[in-house]
mmCIF file of C-alpha atoms in Angstrom:
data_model
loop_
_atom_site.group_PDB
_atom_site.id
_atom_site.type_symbol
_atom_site.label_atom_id
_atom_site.label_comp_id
_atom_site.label_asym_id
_atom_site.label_seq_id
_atom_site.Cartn_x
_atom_site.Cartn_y
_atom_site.Cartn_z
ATOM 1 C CA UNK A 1 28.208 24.344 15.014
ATOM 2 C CA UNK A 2 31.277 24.486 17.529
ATOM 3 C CA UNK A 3 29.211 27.691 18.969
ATOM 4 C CA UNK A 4 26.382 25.410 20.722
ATOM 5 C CA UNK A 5 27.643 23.638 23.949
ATOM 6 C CA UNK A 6 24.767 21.791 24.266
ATOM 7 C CA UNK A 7 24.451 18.572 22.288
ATOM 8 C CA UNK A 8 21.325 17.151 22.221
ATOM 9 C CA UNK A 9 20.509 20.763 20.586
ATOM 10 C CA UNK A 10 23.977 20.348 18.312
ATOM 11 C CA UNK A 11 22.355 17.129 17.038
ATOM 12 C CA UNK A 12 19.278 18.942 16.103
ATOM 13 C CA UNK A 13 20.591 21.415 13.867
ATOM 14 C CA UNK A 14 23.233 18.581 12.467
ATOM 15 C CA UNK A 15 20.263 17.089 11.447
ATOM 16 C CA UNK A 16 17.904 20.408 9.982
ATOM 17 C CA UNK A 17 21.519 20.848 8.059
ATOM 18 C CA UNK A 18 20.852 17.404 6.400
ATOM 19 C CA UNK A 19 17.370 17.637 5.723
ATOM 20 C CA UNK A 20 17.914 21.369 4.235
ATOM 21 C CA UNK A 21 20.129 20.061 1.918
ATOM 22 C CA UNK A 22 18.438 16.227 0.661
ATOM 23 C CA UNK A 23 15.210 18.980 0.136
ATOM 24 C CA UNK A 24 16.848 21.360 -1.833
ATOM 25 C CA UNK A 25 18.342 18.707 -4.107
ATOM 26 C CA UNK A 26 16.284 15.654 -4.121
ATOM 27 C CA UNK A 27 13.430 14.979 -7.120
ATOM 28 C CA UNK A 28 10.270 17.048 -6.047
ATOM 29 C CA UNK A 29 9.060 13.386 -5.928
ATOM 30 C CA UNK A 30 10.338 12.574 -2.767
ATOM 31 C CA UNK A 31 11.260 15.082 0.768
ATOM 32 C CA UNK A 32 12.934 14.600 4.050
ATOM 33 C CA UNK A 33 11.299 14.942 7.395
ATOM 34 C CA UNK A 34 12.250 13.845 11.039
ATOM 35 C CA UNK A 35 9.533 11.457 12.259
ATOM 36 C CA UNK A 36 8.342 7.967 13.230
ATOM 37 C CA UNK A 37 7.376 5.105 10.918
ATOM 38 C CA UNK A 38 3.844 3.170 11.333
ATOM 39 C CA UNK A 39 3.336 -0.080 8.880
ATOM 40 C CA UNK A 40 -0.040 -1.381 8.359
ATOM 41 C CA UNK A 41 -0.484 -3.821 11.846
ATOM 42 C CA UNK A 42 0.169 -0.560 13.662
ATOM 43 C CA UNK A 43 3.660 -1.251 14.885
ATOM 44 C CA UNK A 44 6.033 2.359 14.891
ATOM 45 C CA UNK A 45 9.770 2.882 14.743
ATOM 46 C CA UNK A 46 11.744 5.106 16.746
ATOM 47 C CA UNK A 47 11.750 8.516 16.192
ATOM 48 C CA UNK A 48 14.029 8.863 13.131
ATOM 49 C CA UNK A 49 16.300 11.671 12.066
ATOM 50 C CA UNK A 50 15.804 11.886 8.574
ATOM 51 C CA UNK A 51 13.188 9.911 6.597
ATOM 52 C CA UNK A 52 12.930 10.363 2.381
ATOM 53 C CA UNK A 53 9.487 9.504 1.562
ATOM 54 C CA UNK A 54 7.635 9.587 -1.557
ATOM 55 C CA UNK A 55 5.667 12.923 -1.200
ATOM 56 C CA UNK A 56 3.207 12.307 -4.136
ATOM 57 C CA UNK A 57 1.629 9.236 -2.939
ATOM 58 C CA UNK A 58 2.557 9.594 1.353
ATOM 59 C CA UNK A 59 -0.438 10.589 3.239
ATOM 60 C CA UNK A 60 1.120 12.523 6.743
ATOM 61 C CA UNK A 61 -0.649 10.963 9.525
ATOM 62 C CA UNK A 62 0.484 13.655 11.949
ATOM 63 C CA UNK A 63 2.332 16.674 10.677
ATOM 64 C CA UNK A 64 4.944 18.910 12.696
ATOM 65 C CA UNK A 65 7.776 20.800 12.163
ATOM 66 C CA UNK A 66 9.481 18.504 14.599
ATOM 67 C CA UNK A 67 7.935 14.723 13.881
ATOM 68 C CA UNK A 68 6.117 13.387 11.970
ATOM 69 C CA UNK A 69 4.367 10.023 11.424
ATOM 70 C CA UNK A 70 4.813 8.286 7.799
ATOM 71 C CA UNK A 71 2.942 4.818 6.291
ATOM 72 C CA UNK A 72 6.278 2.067 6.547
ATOM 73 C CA UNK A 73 5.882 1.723 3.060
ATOM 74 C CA UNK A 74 6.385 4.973 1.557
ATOM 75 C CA UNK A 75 9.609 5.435 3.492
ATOM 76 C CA UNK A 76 12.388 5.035 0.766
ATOM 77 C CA UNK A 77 15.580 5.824 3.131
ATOM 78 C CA UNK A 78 16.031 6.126 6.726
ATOM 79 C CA UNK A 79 18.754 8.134 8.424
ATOM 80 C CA UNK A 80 20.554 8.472 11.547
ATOM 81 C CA UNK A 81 22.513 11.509 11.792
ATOM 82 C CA UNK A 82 25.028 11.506 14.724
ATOM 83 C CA UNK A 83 27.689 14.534 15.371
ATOM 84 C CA UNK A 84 30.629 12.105 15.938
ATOM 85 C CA UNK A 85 30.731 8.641 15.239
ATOM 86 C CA UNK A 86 31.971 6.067 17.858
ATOM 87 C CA UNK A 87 31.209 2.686 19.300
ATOM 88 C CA UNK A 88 28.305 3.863 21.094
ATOM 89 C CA UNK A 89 26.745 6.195 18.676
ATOM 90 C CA UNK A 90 27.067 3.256 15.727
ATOM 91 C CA UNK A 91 25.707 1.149 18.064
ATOM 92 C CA UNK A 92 22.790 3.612 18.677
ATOM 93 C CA UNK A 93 22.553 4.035 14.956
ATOM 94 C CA UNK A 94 21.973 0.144 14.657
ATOM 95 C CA UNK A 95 19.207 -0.054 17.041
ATOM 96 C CA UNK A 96 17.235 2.809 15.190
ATOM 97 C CA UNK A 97 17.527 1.430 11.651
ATOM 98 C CA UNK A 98 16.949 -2.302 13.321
ATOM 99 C CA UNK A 99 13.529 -0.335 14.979
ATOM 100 C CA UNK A 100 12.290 0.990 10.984
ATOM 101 C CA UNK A 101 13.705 -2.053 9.301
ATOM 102 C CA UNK A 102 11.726 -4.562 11.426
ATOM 103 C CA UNK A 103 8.380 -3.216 10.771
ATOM 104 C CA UNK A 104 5.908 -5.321 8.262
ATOM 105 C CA UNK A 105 7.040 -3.911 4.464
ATOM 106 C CA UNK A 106 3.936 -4.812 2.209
ATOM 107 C CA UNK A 107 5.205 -6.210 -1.406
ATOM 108 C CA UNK A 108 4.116 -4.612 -4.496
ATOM 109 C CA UNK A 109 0.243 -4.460 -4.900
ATOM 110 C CA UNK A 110 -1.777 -4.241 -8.074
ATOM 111 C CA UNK A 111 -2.164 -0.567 -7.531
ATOM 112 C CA UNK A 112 1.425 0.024 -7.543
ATOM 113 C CA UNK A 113 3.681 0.844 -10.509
ATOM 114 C CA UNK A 114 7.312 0.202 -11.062
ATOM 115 C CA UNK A 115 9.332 3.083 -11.241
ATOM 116 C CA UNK A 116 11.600 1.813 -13.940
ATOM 117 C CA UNK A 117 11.056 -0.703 -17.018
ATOM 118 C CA UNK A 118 13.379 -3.173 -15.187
ATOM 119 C CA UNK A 119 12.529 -5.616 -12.525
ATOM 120 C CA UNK A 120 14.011 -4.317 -9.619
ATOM 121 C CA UNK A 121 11.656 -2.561 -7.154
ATOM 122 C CA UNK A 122 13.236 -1.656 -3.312
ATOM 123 C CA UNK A 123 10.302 -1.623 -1.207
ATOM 124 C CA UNK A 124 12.453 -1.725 1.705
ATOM 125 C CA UNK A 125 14.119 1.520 2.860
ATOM 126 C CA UNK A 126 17.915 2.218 2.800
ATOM 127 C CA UNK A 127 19.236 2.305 6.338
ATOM 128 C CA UNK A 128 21.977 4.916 6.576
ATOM 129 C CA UNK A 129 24.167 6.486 9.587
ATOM 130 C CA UNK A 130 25.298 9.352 8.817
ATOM 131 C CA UNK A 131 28.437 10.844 10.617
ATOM 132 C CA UNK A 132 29.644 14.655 10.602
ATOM 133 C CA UNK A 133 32.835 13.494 12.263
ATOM 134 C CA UNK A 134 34.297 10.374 13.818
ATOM 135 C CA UNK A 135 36.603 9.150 16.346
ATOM 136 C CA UNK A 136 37.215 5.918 14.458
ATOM 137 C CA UNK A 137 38.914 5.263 11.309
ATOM 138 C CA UNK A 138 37.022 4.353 8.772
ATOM 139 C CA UNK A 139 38.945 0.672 8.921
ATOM 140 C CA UNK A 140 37.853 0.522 12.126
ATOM 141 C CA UNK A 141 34.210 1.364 11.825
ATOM 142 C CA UNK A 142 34.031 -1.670 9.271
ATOM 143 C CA UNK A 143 35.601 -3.793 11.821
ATOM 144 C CA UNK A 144 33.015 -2.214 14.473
ATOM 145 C CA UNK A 145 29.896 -3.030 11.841
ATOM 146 C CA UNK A 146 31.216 -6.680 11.782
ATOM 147 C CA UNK A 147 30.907 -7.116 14.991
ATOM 148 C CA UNK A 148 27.383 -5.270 15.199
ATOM 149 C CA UNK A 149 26.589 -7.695 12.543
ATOM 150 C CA UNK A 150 26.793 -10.650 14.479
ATOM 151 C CA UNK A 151 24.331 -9.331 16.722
ATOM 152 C CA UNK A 152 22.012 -7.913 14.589
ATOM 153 C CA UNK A 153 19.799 -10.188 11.688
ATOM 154 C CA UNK A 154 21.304 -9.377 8.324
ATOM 155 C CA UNK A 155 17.544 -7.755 7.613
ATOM 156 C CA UNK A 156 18.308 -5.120 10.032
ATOM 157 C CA UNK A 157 21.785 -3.857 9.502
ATOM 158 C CA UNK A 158 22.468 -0.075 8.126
ATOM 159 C CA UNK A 159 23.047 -0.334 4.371
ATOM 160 C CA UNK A 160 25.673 2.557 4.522
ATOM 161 C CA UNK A 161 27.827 4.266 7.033
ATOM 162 C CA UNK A 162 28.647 7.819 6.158
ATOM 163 C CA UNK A 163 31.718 10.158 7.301
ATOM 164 C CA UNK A 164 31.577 13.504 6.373
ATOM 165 C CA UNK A 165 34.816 14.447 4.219
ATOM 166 C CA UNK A 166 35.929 11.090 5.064
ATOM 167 C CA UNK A 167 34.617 8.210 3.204
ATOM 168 C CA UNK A 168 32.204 5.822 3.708
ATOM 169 C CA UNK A 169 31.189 2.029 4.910
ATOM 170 C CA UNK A 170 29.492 -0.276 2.418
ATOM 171 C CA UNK A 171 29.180 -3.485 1.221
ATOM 172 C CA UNK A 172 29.959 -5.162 -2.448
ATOM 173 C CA UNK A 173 28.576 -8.259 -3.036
ATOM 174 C CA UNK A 174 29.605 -10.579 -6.308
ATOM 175 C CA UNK A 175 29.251 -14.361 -7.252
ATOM 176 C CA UNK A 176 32.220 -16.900 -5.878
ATOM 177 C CA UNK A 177 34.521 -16.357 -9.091
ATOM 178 C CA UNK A 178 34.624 -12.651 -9.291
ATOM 179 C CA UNK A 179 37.598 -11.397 -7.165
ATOM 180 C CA UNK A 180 36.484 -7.665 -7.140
ATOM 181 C CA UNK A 181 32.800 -7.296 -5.619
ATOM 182 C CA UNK A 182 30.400 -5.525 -7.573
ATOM 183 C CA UNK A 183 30.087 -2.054 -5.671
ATOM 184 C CA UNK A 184 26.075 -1.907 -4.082
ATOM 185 C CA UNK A 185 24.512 0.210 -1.851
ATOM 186 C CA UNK A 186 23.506 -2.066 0.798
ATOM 187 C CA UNK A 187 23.605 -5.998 2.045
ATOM 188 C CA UNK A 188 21.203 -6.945 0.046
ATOM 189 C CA UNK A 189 20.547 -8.730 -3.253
ATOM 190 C CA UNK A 190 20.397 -6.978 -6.655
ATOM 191 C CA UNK A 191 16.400 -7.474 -6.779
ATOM 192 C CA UNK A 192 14.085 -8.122 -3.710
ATOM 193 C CA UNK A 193 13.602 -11.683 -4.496
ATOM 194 C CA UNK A 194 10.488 -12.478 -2.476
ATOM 195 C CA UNK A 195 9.576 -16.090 -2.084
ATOM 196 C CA UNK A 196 12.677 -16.865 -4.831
ATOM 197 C CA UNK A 197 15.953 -18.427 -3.647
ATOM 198 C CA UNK A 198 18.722 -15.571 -3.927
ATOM 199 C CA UNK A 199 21.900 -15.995 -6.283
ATOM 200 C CA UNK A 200 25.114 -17.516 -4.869
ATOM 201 C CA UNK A 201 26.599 -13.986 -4.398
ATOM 202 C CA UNK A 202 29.291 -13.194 -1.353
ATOM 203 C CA UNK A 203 28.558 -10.044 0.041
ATOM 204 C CA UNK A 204 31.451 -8.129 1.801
ATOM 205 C CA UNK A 205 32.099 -4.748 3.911
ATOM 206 C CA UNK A 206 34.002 -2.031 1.580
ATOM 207 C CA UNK A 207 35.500 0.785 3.038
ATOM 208 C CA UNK A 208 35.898 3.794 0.518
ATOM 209 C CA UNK A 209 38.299 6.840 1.165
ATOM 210 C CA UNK A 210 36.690 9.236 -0.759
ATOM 211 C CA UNK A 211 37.807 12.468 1.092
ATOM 212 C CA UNK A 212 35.832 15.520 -0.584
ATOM 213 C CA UNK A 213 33.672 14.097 -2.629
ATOM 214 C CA UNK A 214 32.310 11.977 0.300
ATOM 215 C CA UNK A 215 29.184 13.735 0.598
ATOM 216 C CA UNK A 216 28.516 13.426 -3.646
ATOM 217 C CA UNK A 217 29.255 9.922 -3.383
ATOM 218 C CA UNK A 218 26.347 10.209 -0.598
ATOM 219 C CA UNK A 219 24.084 11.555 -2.633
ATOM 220 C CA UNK A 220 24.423 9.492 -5.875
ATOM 221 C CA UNK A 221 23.599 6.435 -3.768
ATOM 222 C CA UNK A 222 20.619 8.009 -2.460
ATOM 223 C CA UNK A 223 19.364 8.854 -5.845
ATOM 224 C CA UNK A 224 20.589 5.019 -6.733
ATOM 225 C CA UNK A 225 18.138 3.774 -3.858
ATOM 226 C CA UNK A 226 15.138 6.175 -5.183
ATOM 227 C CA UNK A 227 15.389 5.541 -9.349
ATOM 228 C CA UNK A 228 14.161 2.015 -8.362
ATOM 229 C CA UNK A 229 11.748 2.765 -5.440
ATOM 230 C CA UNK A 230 7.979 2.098 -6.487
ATOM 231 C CA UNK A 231 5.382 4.624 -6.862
ATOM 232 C CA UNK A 232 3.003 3.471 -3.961
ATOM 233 C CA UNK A 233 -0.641 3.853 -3.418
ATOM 234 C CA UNK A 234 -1.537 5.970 -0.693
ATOM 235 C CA UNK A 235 -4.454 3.700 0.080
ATOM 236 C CA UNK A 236 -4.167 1.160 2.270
ATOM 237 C CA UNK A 237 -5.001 -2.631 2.355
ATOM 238 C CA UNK A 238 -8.536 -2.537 0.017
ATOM 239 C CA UNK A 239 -9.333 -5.366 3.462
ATOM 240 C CA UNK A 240 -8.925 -1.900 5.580
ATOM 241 C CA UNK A 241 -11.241 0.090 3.547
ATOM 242 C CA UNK A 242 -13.912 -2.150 3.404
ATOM 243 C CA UNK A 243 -14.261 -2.829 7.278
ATOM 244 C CA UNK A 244 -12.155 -5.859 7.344
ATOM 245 C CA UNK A 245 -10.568 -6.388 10.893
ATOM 246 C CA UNK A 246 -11.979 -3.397 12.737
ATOM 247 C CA UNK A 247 -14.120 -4.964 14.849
ATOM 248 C CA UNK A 248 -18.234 -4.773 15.193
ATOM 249 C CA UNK A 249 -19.994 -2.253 13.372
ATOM 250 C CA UNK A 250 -23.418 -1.489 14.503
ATOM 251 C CA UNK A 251 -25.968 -1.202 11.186
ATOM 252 C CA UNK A 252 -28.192 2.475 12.150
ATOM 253 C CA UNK A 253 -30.105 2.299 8.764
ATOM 254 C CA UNK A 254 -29.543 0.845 5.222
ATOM 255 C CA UNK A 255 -30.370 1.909 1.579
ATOM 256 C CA UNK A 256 -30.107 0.615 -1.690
ATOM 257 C CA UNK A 257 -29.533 2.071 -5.658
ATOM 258 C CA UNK A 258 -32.384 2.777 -7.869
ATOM 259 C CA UNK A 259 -32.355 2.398 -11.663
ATOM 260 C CA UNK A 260 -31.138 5.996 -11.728
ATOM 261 C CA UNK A 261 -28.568 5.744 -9.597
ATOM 262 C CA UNK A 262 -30.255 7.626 -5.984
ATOM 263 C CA UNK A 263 -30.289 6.076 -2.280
ATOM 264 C CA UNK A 264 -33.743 4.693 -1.213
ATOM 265 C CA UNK A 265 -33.736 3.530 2.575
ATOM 266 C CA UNK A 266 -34.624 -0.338 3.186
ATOM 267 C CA UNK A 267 -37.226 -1.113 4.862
ATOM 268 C CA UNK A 268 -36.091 -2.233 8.326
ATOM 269 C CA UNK A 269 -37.812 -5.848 8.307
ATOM 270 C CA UNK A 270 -35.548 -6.111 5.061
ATOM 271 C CA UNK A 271 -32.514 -4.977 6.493
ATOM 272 C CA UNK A 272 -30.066 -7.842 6.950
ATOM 273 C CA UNK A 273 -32.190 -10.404 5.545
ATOM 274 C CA UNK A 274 -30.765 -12.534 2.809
ATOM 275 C CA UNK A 275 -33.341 -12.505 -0.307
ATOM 276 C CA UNK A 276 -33.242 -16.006 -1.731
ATOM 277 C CA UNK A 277 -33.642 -16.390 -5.588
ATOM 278 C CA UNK A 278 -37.403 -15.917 -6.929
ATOM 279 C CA UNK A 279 -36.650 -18.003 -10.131
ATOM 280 C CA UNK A 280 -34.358 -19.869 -11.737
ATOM 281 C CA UNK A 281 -33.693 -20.702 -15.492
ATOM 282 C CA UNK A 282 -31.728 -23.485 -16.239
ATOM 283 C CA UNK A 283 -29.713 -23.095 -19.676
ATOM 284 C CA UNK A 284 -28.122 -25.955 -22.408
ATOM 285 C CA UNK A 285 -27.000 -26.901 -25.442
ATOM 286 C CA UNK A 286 -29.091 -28.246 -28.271
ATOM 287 C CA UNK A 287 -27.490 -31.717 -27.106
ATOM 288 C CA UNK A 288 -28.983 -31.156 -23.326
ATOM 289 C CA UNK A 289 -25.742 -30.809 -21.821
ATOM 290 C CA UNK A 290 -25.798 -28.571 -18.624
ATOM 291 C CA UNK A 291 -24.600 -24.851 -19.833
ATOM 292 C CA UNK A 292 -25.417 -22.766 -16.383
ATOM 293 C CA UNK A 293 -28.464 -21.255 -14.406
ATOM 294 C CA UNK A 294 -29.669 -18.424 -14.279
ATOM 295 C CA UNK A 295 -31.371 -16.985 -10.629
ATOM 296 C CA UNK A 296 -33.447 -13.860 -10.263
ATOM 297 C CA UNK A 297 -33.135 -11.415 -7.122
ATOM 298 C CA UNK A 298 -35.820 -8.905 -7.025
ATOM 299 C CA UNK A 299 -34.384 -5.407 -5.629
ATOM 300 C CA UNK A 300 -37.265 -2.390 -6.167
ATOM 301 C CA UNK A 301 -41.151 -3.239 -7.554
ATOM 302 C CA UNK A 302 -39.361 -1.822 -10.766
ATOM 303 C CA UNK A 303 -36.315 -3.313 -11.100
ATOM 304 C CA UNK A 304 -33.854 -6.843 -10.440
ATOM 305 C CA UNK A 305 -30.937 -8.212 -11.098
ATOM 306 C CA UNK A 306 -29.657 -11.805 -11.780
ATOM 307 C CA UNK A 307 -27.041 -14.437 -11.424
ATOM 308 C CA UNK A 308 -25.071 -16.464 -13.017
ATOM 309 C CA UNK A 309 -23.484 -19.763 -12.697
ATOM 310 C CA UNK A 310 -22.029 -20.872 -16.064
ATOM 311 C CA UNK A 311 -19.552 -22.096 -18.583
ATOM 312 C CA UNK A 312 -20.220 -19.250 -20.565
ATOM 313 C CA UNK A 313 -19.650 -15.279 -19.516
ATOM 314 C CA UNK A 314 -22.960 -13.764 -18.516
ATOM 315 C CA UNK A 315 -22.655 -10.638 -20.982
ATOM 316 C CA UNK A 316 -23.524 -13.129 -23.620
ATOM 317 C CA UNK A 317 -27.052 -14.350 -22.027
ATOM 318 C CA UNK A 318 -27.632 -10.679 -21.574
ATOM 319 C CA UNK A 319 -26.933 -9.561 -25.137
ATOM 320 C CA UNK A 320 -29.243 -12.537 -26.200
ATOM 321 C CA UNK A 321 -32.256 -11.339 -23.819
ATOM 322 C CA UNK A 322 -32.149 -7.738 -24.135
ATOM 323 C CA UNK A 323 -30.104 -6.812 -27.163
ATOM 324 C CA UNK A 324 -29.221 -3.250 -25.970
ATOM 325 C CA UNK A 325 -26.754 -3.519 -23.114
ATOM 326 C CA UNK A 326 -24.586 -0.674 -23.245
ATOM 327 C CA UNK A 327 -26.176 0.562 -19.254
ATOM 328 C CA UNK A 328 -25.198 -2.933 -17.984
ATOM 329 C CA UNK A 329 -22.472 -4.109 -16.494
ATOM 330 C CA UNK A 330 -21.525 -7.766 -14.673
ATOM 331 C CA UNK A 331 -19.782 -8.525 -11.823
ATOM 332 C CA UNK A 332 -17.839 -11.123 -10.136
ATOM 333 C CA UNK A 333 -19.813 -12.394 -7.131
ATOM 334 C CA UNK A 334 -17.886 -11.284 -4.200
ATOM 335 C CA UNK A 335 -19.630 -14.273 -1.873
ATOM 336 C CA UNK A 336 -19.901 -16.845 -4.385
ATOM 337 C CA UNK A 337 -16.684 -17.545 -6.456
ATOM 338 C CA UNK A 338 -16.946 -18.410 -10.093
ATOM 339 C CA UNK A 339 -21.052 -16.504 -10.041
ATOM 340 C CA UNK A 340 -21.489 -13.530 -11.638
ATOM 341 C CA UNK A 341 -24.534 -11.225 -11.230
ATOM 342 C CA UNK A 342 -25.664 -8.131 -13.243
ATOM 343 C CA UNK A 343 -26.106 -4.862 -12.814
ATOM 344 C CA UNK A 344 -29.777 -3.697 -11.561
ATOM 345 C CA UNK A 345 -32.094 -4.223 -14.559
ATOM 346 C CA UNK A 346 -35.554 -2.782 -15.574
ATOM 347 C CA UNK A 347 -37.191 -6.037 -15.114
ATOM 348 C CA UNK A 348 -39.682 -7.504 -12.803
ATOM 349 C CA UNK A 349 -40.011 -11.363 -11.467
ATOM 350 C CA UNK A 350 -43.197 -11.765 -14.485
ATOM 351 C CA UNK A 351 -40.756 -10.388 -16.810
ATOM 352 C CA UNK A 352 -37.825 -12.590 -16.074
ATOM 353 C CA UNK A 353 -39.655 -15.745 -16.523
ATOM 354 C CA UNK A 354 -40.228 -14.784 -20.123
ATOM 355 C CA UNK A 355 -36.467 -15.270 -20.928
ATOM 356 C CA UNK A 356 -36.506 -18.622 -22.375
ATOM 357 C CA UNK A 357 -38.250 -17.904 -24.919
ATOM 358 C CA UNK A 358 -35.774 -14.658 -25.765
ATOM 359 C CA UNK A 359 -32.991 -16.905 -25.428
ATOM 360 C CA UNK A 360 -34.534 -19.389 -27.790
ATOM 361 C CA UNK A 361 -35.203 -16.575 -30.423
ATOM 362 C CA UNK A 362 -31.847 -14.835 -30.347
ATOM 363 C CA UNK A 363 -29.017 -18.075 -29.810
ATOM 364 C CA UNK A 364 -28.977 -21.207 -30.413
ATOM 365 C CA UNK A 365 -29.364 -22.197 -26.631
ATOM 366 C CA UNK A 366 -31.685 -23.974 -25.073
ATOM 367 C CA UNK A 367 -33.537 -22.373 -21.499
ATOM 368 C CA UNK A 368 -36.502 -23.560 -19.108
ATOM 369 C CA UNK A 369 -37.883 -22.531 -16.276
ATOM 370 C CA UNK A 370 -37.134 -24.514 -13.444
ATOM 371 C CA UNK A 371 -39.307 -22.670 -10.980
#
């Protein structure tokens, strides 16, 4: 590296040298790239040296050999690589973890799994500068991160300061009676606690001599970091796929499912135009007391569906009017909380008004027509 005078282009290859070697060794699960970090209200960090991202799940939103941009949350470790460490360059390092740490990390989502059978799931990314060389002592660079601490909120420091064949910067954390801190990664707590209150730990800067094996030592605690890091859906926010919070959307043309599953179009004085209940069965109990109603929507000439507002699950009405239902399925009303509605069914308005006496025949519930 001593060959290249120039250092912008030094840092470069400092940095391929990295990435080269967290690729060649790091679970297929997750790779290294240089690139910028974009969480889901748009905002982007910095360029970054080195991100680890989870490869299976990460969709690229712009791909180059040189940058690329990442989803926040699929960003398991951030780091700054810097050629020789000193108060400027770990004060640079600061400012670009502070500019990936700060963005909006979403918590775990129903489509997400835990990566282990414990609790712990780190959804935030490990913030790491990492140093080929150093003009300070490694006692001094924890002194230097004090000070950087005071200006920076504890959300946002670096986790772990790294010198090559040196040692390394970290912090230990333990509860007020233990007199030796438990060795962790970063300044954080054992689990992301959410909306919890955190344990009564002290957390305190560690400086390790570790010569050698420095860069093993490295390693392990980036393979610490990514045992407990979440597989992540790709998808985003379900509100994002659906339309939510884009803006207008202009309607061209609308269609709607047939019995067998095919598009027919809407007629346009249809489109948009709410279609109000054609009947309604009111159901009870053989002592009169108020079980649910039933409403009627008609969809095709051929075919309806209907909903459901009652203390019992809808299936069961079904099974009671039309005995086969293995083709229907119920929903949760996505307009009307606590309604159900069914599936489209082979049944007209004349049809539906017949169900009381099916219900009557096949439960012990009682059903009118109401109109």
């Amino acid at each position: 590296m001593e060959t290249n005078p120039h250092p912008g282009e030094k840092g470069s290859e400092l940095e391929d040298v990295l990435r080269q070697f967290l690729n060649q060794h790091l679970p297929q699960r997750f790779r290294s790239a240089s690139g910028v970090l974009i969480d889901a209200a748009n905002n982007r960090s910095k360029q970054t040296d080195v991100i680890v991202y989870d490869a299976l799940s990460s969709p690229i939103y712009r791909a180059s050999e040189r940058l690329q941009i990442l989803p926040a949350h699929t960003a398991a470790a951030v780091i700054e690589v810097k050629s020789s460490l000193n108060s400027a360059t770990l004060r640079d390092g600061y400012e670009k973890i502070r500019s990936c740490k700060q963005l909006k990390y979403e918590p775990m989502r129903s489509m997400d799994r835990s990566a282990t059978t414990t609790n712990l799931d780190l959804t935030r990314p490990l913030g790491v500068i990492f140093a080929f060389s150093s003009e300070l002592s490694l006692e001094t660079t924890g002194i230097k991160m004090g000070e950087l601490n005071g200006e920076f909120h504890s959300d946002h420091w670096p986790d772990l300061v790294v010198v090559l064949d040196r040692g390394f910067v970290n912090y230990g954390m333990g509860p007020p009676g233990l007199s030796a801190p438990i060795n962790w990664v970063g300044a954080r707590a054992p689990a992301e606690v959410g909306g919890r209150y955190p344990p009564p730990f002290y957390v305190r800067v560690l400086v390790q001599e570790t010569g050698d094996a420095t860069l093993s030592h490295f390693f392990l605690m980036i393979l610490a970091q990514l045992t407990f890091f979440p597989l992540r859906a790709g998808l985003p926010d379900f509100d994002l796929i659906l339309g939510r919070g884009l803006g207008q959307s202009m309607v061209l043309d609308a269609y709607q499912f047939d019995l067998n599953n095919g598009l027919q179009a809407v007629p346009r004085e249809l489109q948009g135009v709410p279609r109000p209940p054609e009947a309604t069965i009111e159901v009870t109990d053989p002592a009169g007391a108020k079980i649910g109603i039933l409403e009627y929507g008609q969809w095709l000439e051929d075919a309806g569906f209907v909903w459901w507002h009652g203390r019992i699950p809808l299936a069961i009405i079904l099974k009671a009017v039309l005995g086969d239902v293995d083709r229907v399925s119920t929903y949760q009303d996505m307009g009307r909380p606590g309604v159900e509605h069914s599936s489209l069914l082979p049944i007209t308005s004349h049809e539906f008004r017949l169900w009381p006496v099916h219900i009557a025949a096949n439960s012990n519930l009682i059903a009118r027509l109401a109109n």
